Every structure is written in structure tokens, then in C-alpha cells.
Amino acid sequence: MAEVQVKDNSGKGGKVRSKKQVPHVDLTPMVDLAFLLITFFMLVTTFNKPNVMDLGLPAKPNENQKPPDTEIDLSNSISIILGKDNRIFYHQLPKDELTPANLQETNFDREGITKVIEQAKARAKDQSKFTVIIKPTDDAVYKNFVDMLDEMAITKNEIYGITDIKPWEEAVYEKKVGESKATPAKPTN
């Protein structure tokens, strides 16, 4: 840094006294560097990609085309009902045989729904046509629905359907949920 020399005119003949200037740091190059680094990292950083689940939907039929027969043999399928409070129910029964007593309940762990699906597939007449029918209720949460779709990948079931719960199934489901609320919990010792 340059020194500034100031003449002292106090009468002692022209002594020159040097006065040091306060240090000054020029931050302009550092700001330029910061903006260059920010720009560089913004350009080379990969942002989080949204999680997308691939759903294979059937093609829309032509106007003159007869809709396909969608009747599914009960021995080749399992109906899964997603309820409230992370509860999951399943059955393989027709309308006239389903009661709250034989609507089974399980959970989302490996020994729960995964095992149920694998056992149902093993008992199916034609395992290549085994179908899982997912029926979320109005009380079900989206997370449980996504977990159920993940189970389809885990159990390697490529044939599954998503549909509304039928009124007769909903009536049985409501009775089952009502019964479990009325039954007091057993105390644990």
C-alpha cells in the first residue's frame, strides 16, 4: 500500500511525517468467484427427480370393439381391502359367503401381507393368471395404497387391479371394524 506523506507546518522547518493509511480489502474478486462457484454447482448438480410409479393401464377399446370379459375366478385371485388406521383385510370369497368372521386381517410387514399373497398364489389353480385386486376404502391413506403397490413388486405379481370396494364388501368391512372397536383390548401383564 502506498503511504501518504503529510508536511508538518508547525514551524519546525518542514519536517515530513508519513501517515499510514487504514488497510482496505477489495472484495470484488471474491464476490465474482462466489457467483462463479454458485453458477457452476447449480449447473452440474442433479436435482431430486420425482418418484414416479409405473402403472400399466389397459388400452382404451375402440367404439365398435366388445369389452373384454373381466370375470376373475376366485381361486385365482385375492381381494385386499385397505382400511383406516393402517389396517388391511383380505378374502377370497364370493358375495354370499363373506361375513365379518371370515374377513381376515393382516399387516404390512413381511410376515403379513407378503406371506398372505404368496400363500394365495401357491393355492391358485392357474398361477400364471393369479390376480390381486386392491380395493381402498374412503378411509384409507395414500401411503398404504403405495405400500400395497410396492408389495406387488416385492411378490412379483404382475397381474393386479385397482377398483372400488363393492357395497356388500363395504358392509362386511364396516361390521368387522365396528366389532373390533366394541371388543375391549386384553390387558397385558
C-alpha positions as a printed Julia matrix, in Angstrom:
189×3 Matrix{Float64}:
   0.0     0.0     0.0
   1.12    3.48   -0.67
   1.99    5.83    2.11
   0.71    9.33    2.22
   3.22   11.9     3.3
   1.93   14.94    5.1
   4.03   18.05    5.73
   4.04   19.3     9.24
   3.75   23.1     9.2
   4.1    23.55   12.91
   7.08   25.82   12.46
   9.94   23.37   12.77
  11.16   23.77    9.33
   9.37   21.41    7.03
   9.67   18.03    8.64
   7.84   15.46    6.7
   5.92   12.89    8.64
   4.47    9.83    6.95
   0.93    8.76    7.78
  -0.13    5.17    7.17
  -3.46    4.56    5.52
  -6.04    2.17    7.07
  -5.82   -1.23    5.32
  -8.53   -1.77    2.71
  -9.5    -5.14    1.23
 -11.14   -5.18   -2.17
 -13.83   -7.92   -2.08
 -14.9    -7.62   -5.71
 -12.85  -10.6    -6.96
 -14.11  -12.75   -4.09
 -17.76  -11.93   -4.89
 -17.12  -12.74   -8.55
 -15.59  -16.07   -7.55
 -18.54  -16.87   -5.27
 -21.04  -16.25   -8.07
 -18.99  -18.36  -10.47
 -18.93  -21.24   -7.98
 -22.68  -20.96   -7.31
 -23.39  -20.98  -11.03
 -21.07  -23.95  -11.58
 -22.66  -26.04   -8.81
 -26.18  -25.19   -9.99
 -25.34  -26.39  -13.48
 -23.6   -29.65  -12.53
 -25.88  -30.69   -9.64
 -28.6   -33.19  -10.38
 -31.8   -32.22   -8.66
 -34.07  -34.74   -6.98
 -36.11  -36.49   -9.58
 -39.75  -37.01   -8.66
 -40.61  -40.54   -7.64
 -42.87  -41.96  -10.3
 -44.68  -45.24  -10.11
 -45.28  -47.01  -13.41
 -48.87  -48.13  -13.77
 -49.67  -50.18  -16.83
 -53.22  -49.29  -17.75
 -55.23  -51.18  -20.36
 -55.69  -49.62  -23.76
 -58.94  -47.82  -24.42
 -61.16  -50.08  -26.55
 -62.44  -48.94  -29.93
 -66.07  -47.89  -30.18
 -67.14  -51.0   -32.09
 -64.97  -53.37  -30.04
 -66.65  -55.61  -27.46
 -65.25  -55.06  -23.93
 -63.16  -57.96  -22.66
 -64.59  -60.44  -20.18
 -63.32  -59.28  -16.8
 -64.72  -62.08  -14.66
 -61.95  -63.42  -12.43
 -62.05  -66.9   -10.92
 -61.96  -66.54   -7.12
 -59.45  -69.37   -6.76
 -57.05  -67.36   -8.95
 -57.46  -64.08   -7.08
 -57.35  -62.38   -3.71
 -59.23  -59.21   -2.76
 -57.37  -56.82   -0.49
 -59.27  -54.07    1.32
 -57.27  -51.12    2.6
 -58.96  -49.63    5.66
 -58.37  -46.8     8.06
 -55.69  -46.73   10.75
 -53.27  -48.72    8.53
 -55.48  -51.8     8.67
 -55.57  -54.27    5.8
 -58.12  -57.02    5.2
 -58.31  -59.79    2.62
 -60.63  -62.52    1.37
 -61.13  -64.99   -1.47
 -64.87  -65.49   -1.04
 -67.96  -64.74   -3.13
 -70.65  -62.29   -2.06
 -72.91  -64.81   -0.33
 -70.12  -66.42    1.75
 -68.31  -63.3     3.03
 -69.02  -62.44    6.67
 -67.19  -60.34    9.25
 -65.96  -63.58   10.85
 -64.15  -64.77    7.7
 -62.85  -61.36    6.53
 -59.22  -61.79    7.54
 -56.94  -59.01    8.82
 -53.17  -58.75    8.43
 -50.47  -56.07    8.41
 -47.88  -54.62    6.04
 -44.79  -56.48    7.25
 -43.06  -59.44    5.61
 -44.93  -61.99    7.71
 -48.2   -60.18    6.99
 -49.48  -59.28    3.54
 -46.44  -60.6     1.69
 -46.94  -64.07    3.15
 -50.72  -63.92    2.54
 -50.25  -63.07   -1.15
 -47.57  -65.74   -1.64
 -49.75  -68.42    0.02
 -52.81  -67.44   -2.03
 -50.75  -67.59   -5.22
 -49.41  -71.03   -4.27
 -53.0   -72.31   -3.79
 -54.26  -70.8    -7.1
 -55.48  -73.13   -9.86
 -53.53  -71.24  -12.52
 -50.64  -69.3   -11.01
 -49.92  -67.55  -14.3
 -53.34  -65.86  -14.07
 -53.25  -65.1   -10.33
 -54.72  -61.63   -9.77
 -54.54  -59.33   -6.76
 -57.49  -56.95   -6.51
 -56.72  -53.87   -4.42
 -59.77  -52.07   -3.01
 -59.02  -48.94   -0.97
 -61.83  -47.63    1.23
 -62.59  -43.93    1.64
 -60.79  -44.07    5.0
 -57.54  -45.5     3.59
 -54.45  -43.3     3.36
 -52.41  -42.86    0.2
 -49.25  -44.24    1.85
 -50.95  -47.62    2.38
 -52.0   -47.67   -1.27
 -48.42  -47.03   -2.39
 -47.16  -49.68    0.07
 -49.61  -52.15   -1.47
 -48.3   -51.37   -4.96
 -44.78  -51.9    -3.62
 -45.92  -55.32   -2.36
 -46.9   -56.19   -5.93
 -43.27  -55.61   -6.97
 -41.91  -57.46   -3.93
 -44.1   -60.52   -4.52
 -43.53  -60.28   -8.3
 -47.25  -60.14   -9.09
 -47.6   -58.54  -12.48
 -51.35  -59.0   -12.69
 -53.22  -56.78  -10.26
 -56.16  -54.46  -10.38
 -57.31  -51.4    -8.5
 -61.04  -50.94   -8.07
 -63.65  -49.51   -5.74
 -64.81  -51.61   -2.86
 -68.15  -53.24   -3.62
 -71.14  -52.24   -1.44
 -71.53  -55.75    0.01
 -67.79  -55.85    0.87
 -68.02  -52.42    2.44
 -70.92  -53.54    4.63
 -68.9   -56.53    5.87
 -65.84  -54.31    6.35
 -67.86  -51.79    8.4
 -69.24  -54.58   10.6
 -65.73  -56.01   11.11
 -64.29  -52.6    12.06
 -67.28  -51.96   14.33
 -66.78  -55.31   16.07
 -63.1   -54.64   16.71
 -63.94  -51.26   18.29
 -66.59  -52.86   20.53
 -64.22  -55.61   21.68
 -62.09  -54.29   24.58
 -58.37  -54.8    24.34
 -56.93  -57.55   26.54
 -54.67  -56.25   29.28
 -51.04  -57.31   29.04
 -49.28  -58.46   32.19
